[in-house]
CSV table of C-alpha atoms in Angstrom, one decimal:
chain,number,residue,atom,x,y,z
A,8,GLY,CA,-13.4,5.1,-30.8
A,9,LYS,CA,-11.6,4.5,-27.4
A,10,LYS,CA,-10.4,7.7,-25.8
A,11,GLN,CA,-7.2,6.5,-24.0
A,12,TYR,CA,-4.5,9.0,-22.9
A,13,ASP,CA,-1.1,8.1,-21.5
A,14,ARG,CA,0.3,10.0,-18.5
A,15,GLU,CA,2.7,12.1,-20.6
A,16,PHE,CA,-0.1,13.3,-22.8
A,17,LEU,CA,-2.3,14.2,-19.8
A,18,LEU,CA,0.6,15.9,-18.0
A,19,ASP,CA,1.1,18.2,-21.0
A,20,PHE,CA,-2.3,19.8,-20.1
A,21,GLN,CA,-1.5,20.3,-16.4
A,22,PHE,CA,-0.8,24.1,-16.6
A,23,MET,CA,-2.9,24.9,-19.6
A,24,PRO,CA,-6.0,27.1,-18.7
A,25,ALA,CA,-9.2,25.2,-19.4
A,26,CYS,CA,-10.9,26.9,-22.3
A,27,ILE,CA,-14.4,27.6,-20.9
B,9,HIS,CA,-10.1,16.5,-25.2
B,10,PRO,CA,-13.0,14.4,-24.1
B,11,LEU,CA,-12.4,11.6,-21.6
B,12,GLN,CA,-13.7,8.0,-22.2
B,13,ASN,CA,-15.9,8.4,-19.1
B,14,ARG,CA,-17.5,11.3,-17.2
B,15,TRP,CA,-16.1,11.3,-13.6
B,16,VAL,CA,-17.5,12.8,-10.4
B,17,LEU,CA,-15.2,14.1,-7.7
B,18,TRP,CA,-16.6,13.5,-4.2
B,19,PHE,CA,-15.4,14.9,-0.8
B,20,PHE,CA,-16.0,13.2,2.5
B,21,LYS,CA,-15.4,14.8,5.9
B,22,SER,CA,-16.1,12.5,8.9
B,23,ASP,CA,-18.5,13.9,11.4
B,24,ARG,CA,-19.5,11.4,14.1
B,25,GLY,CA,-22.7,13.3,14.7
B,26,ARG,CA,-24.1,12.6,11.2
B,27,ALA,CA,-24.9,9.6,9.2
B,28,TRP,CA,-22.1,8.4,7.0
B,29,GLN,CA,-23.9,9.2,3.7
B,30,ASP,CA,-24.6,12.8,4.9
B,31,ASN,CA,-20.8,13.4,5.2
B,32,LEU,CA,-20.4,12.7,1.5
B,33,HIS,CA,-20.5,15.6,-0.9
B,34,GLN,CA,-20.3,15.8,-4.7
B,35,VAL,CA,-17.7,18.4,-5.6
B,36,THR,CA,-17.6,18.5,-9.3
B,37,MET,CA,-17.9,16.5,-12.6
B,38,VAL,CA,-15.2,16.3,-15.2
B,39,ASP,CA,-15.4,14.9,-18.7
B,40,THR,CA,-12.5,16.5,-20.5
B,41,VAL,CA,-8.7,16.6,-19.9
B,42,GLU,CA,-8.9,20.3,-19.4
B,43,ASP,CA,-11.8,20.0,-16.9
B,44,PHE,CA,-9.8,17.5,-14.9
B,45,TRP,CA,-6.8,19.8,-14.4
B,46,SER,CA,-8.9,22.8,-13.6
B,47,HIS,CA,-10.8,21.0,-10.8
B,48,ILE,CA,-8.3,18.6,-9.3
B,49,GLN,CA,-6.9,19.3,-5.8
B,50,LEU,CA,-3.8,18.0,-4.1
B,51,ALA,CA,-4.5,15.2,-1.6
B,52,SER,CA,-2.0,16.7,0.9
B,53,LYS,CA,-4.3,19.7,1.3
B,54,LEU,CA,-6.9,17.4,2.8
B,55,SER,CA,-7.1,17.3,6.6
B,56,PRO,CA,-7.1,14.0,8.6
B,57,GLY,CA,-10.4,12.2,8.6
B,58,CYS,CA,-11.2,13.4,5.1
B,59,ASP,CA,-11.4,11.5,1.8
B,60,TYR,CA,-11.5,12.3,-1.9
B,61,ALA,CA,-13.1,9.9,-4.3
B,62,LEU,CA,-13.2,10.0,-8.1
B,63,PHE,CA,-15.9,7.7,-9.5
B,64,LYS,CA,-17.6,7.2,-12.9
B,65,ASP,CA,-20.8,9.3,-13.2
B,66,GLY,CA,-23.7,7.2,-11.9
B,67,ILE,CA,-21.6,5.2,-9.4
B,68,GLN,CA,-21.6,6.4,-5.7
B,69,PRO,CA,-18.4,5.8,-3.8
B,70,MET,CA,-19.9,3.3,-1.4
B,71,TRP,CA,-20.2,-0.5,-1.1
B,72,GLU,CA,-23.9,-0.3,-1.3
B,73,ASP,CA,-24.0,1.0,-4.9
B,74,SER,CA,-25.1,-1.7,-7.3
B,75,ARG,CA,-21.9,-1.4,-9.3
B,76,ASN,CA,-19.8,-1.9,-6.1
B,77,GLN,CA,-21.7,-4.5,-4.2
B,78,GLN,CA,-20.0,-7.5,-5.9
B,79,GLY,CA,-16.7,-5.7,-6.3
B,80,GLY,CA,-13.6,-4.9,-4.3
B,81,ARG,CA,-10.6,-2.7,-4.2
B,82,TRP,CA,-6.8,-2.7,-4.8
B,83,LEU,CA,-5.5,-1.1,-1.6
B,84,VAL,CA,-2.3,0.8,-1.2
B,85,SER,CA,-1.5,1.5,2.5
B,86,LEU,CA,1.0,4.3,3.0
B,87,ALA,CA,3.4,4.6,5.8
B,88,LYS,CA,3.1,7.8,7.8
B,89,GLN,CA,6.2,9.4,6.4
B,90,GLN,CA,5.0,8.8,2.9
B,91,ARG,CA,2.4,11.5,3.3
B,92,HIS,CA,4.9,14.3,2.7
B,93,CYS,CA,6.8,12.8,-0.3
B,94,GLU,CA,4.6,10.2,-2.0
B,95,LEU,CA,1.0,11.0,-1.3
B,96,ASP,CA,0.3,13.6,-4.0
B,97,ARG,CA,2.3,11.7,-6.6
B,98,LEU,CA,0.5,8.4,-5.9
B,99,TRP,CA,-2.9,9.9,-5.9
B,100,LEU,CA,-2.3,11.9,-9.1
B,101,GLU,CA,-1.0,8.8,-10.8
B,102,THR,CA,-4.1,6.9,-9.7
B,103,LEU,CA,-6.3,9.6,-11.2
B,104,LEU,CA,-4.3,9.7,-14.4
B,105,CYS,CA,-4.9,5.9,-14.7
B,106,LEU,CA,-8.6,6.4,-14.3
B,107,ILE,CA,-9.2,9.3,-16.6
B,108,GLY,CA,-6.8,8.0,-19.2
B,109,ASP,CA,-8.7,4.7,-19.4
B,110,SER,CA,-5.4,2.9,-18.8
B,111,PHE,CA,-6.4,-0.6,-17.9
B,112,GLU,CA,-6.9,-1.8,-21.5
B,113,GLU,CA,-10.1,-3.7,-22.1
B,114,HIS,CA,-10.5,-4.1,-18.3
B,115,SER,CA,-11.1,-0.3,-17.8
B,116,ARG,CA,-14.8,-0.9,-17.9
B,117,GLU,CA,-14.5,-2.9,-14.6
B,118,VAL,CA,-13.0,0.1,-12.9
B,119,CYS,CA,-15.6,2.1,-10.8
B,120,GLY,CA,-13.3,4.7,-9.2
B,121,ALA,CA,-10.7,5.5,-6.6
B,122,VAL,CA,-10.7,6.6,-3.0
B,123,ILE,CA,-8.0,8.3,-0.9
B,124,ASN,CA,-8.4,8.3,2.9
B,125,ILE,CA,-6.3,10.7,5.0
B,126,ARG,CA,-5.9,9.1,8.4
B,127,PRO,CA,-3.6,9.7,11.4
B,128,LYS,CA,-2.7,6.0,11.5
B,129,GLY,CA,-1.8,5.9,7.8
B,130,ASP,CA,-3.2,7.1,4.6
B,131,LYS,CA,-4.8,4.7,2.1
B,132,ILE,CA,-5.4,4.9,-1.7
B,133,ALA,CA,-7.6,2.3,-3.4
B,134,VAL,CA,-8.9,1.5,-6.9
B,135,TRP,CA,-12.4,0.0,-6.8
B,136,THR,CA,-13.5,-2.5,-9.4
B,137,SER,CA,-17.0,-3.9,-10.0
B,138,ASP,CA,-16.5,-7.7,-10.0
B,139,ALA,CA,-14.3,-9.4,-7.3
B,140,GLU,CA,-14.8,-12.7,-9.0
B,141,ASN,CA,-13.5,-11.6,-12.4
B,142,GLN,CA,-9.9,-12.8,-11.6
B,143,ALA,CA,-8.4,-12.0,-15.0
B,144,SER,CA,-9.6,-8.4,-15.0
B,145,VAL,CA,-8.8,-7.9,-11.3
B,146,LEU,CA,-5.3,-9.2,-11.6
B,147,ARG,CA,-4.5,-7.3,-14.8
B,148,ILE,CA,-5.8,-4.1,-13.3
B,149,GLY,CA,-3.6,-4.7,-10.2
B,150,GLN,CA,-0.5,-5.4,-12.3
B,151,VAL,CA,-0.9,-2.3,-14.4
B,152,TYR,CA,-1.8,-0.1,-11.4
B,153,LYS,CA,1.3,-1.3,-9.4
B,154,GLU,CA,3.5,-0.6,-12.4
B,155,ARG,CA,2.0,2.8,-12.9
B,156,LEU,CA,2.6,3.7,-9.3
B,157,GLY,CA,6.2,2.7,-9.6
B,158,LEU,CA,6.0,0.4,-6.6
B,159,SER,CA,9.0,-2.0,-6.3
B,160,MET,CA,8.5,-5.7,-7.0
B,161,LYS,CA,8.8,-6.5,-3.3
B,162,THR,CA,6.0,-4.1,-2.4
B,163,ILE,CA,2.9,-6.3,-2.3
B,164,ILE,CA,-0.6,-4.8,-2.7
B,165,GLY,CA,-3.8,-6.7,-1.9
B,166,TYR,CA,-7.3,-6.9,-3.4
B,167,GLN,CA,-10.1,-7.2,-0.9
B,168,ALA,CA,-13.8,-7.9,-1.8
B,169,HIS,CA,-16.0,-5.2,-0.3
B,170,THR,CA,-18.2,-8.0,1.4
B,171,ASP,CA,-15.1,-9.1,3.3
B,172,THR,CA,-14.1,-5.5,4.2
B,173,ALA,CA,-17.6,-4.8,5.4
B,174,SER,CA,-17.8,-7.9,7.6
B,175,LYS,CA,-14.1,-8.0,8.8
B,176,SER,CA,-13.7,-8.6,12.6
B,177,ASN,CA,-10.2,-7.2,13.0
B,178,SER,CA,-8.8,-4.2,11.0
B,179,LEU,CA,-7.5,-6.4,8.2
B,180,ALA,CA,-9.8,-7.9,5.7
B,181,LYS,CA,-8.3,-11.0,3.9
B,182,ASN,CA,-6.7,-10.4,0.5
B,183,LYS,CA,-8.5,-12.2,-2.3
B,184,PHE,CA,-5.6,-11.5,-4.7
B,185,VAL,CA,-2.2,-9.9,-4.4
B,186,VAL,CA,0.3,-8.6,-6.9
């Protein structure tokens, strides 16, 4: 399905370390 | 959290001594929300004469690319003093629109976005693939202007790349405005 994210959702990840 | 599209971040540093294409460098590729945040840089860190571009994988940030030739750009021209307070916010919002697939069914028309840091005024633009697709271009422009929080009286223009490429003076004519 379509992966659409609104800005609030995206901003929640701003300071989360990327899980590599 | 996978993105709808894979995106490539490009960096451009103008160097008169070299061909334009040789000044364009691919920085990284992102296809998840987490990737995006771990790679993205503030625009205000760029020095004058430099650009960032975030484009869908497979599309180069230049007019000549087959997906850009018939297209154009929604252009936001910033006043000099906006560099310190607005630049980073406007660029980040532009990127969130792209990676969030925020232009409804018209998102597939979006190719990418470019930010130019220039002494005479910075510019941010969203590139779309078909300048003749009025419905998509206008809807993308309306959503974009709203997402940037620009006031109703602030007008942004859409220019076809063919006009920008052949313009005599510094201002290519607007095909659309919102």
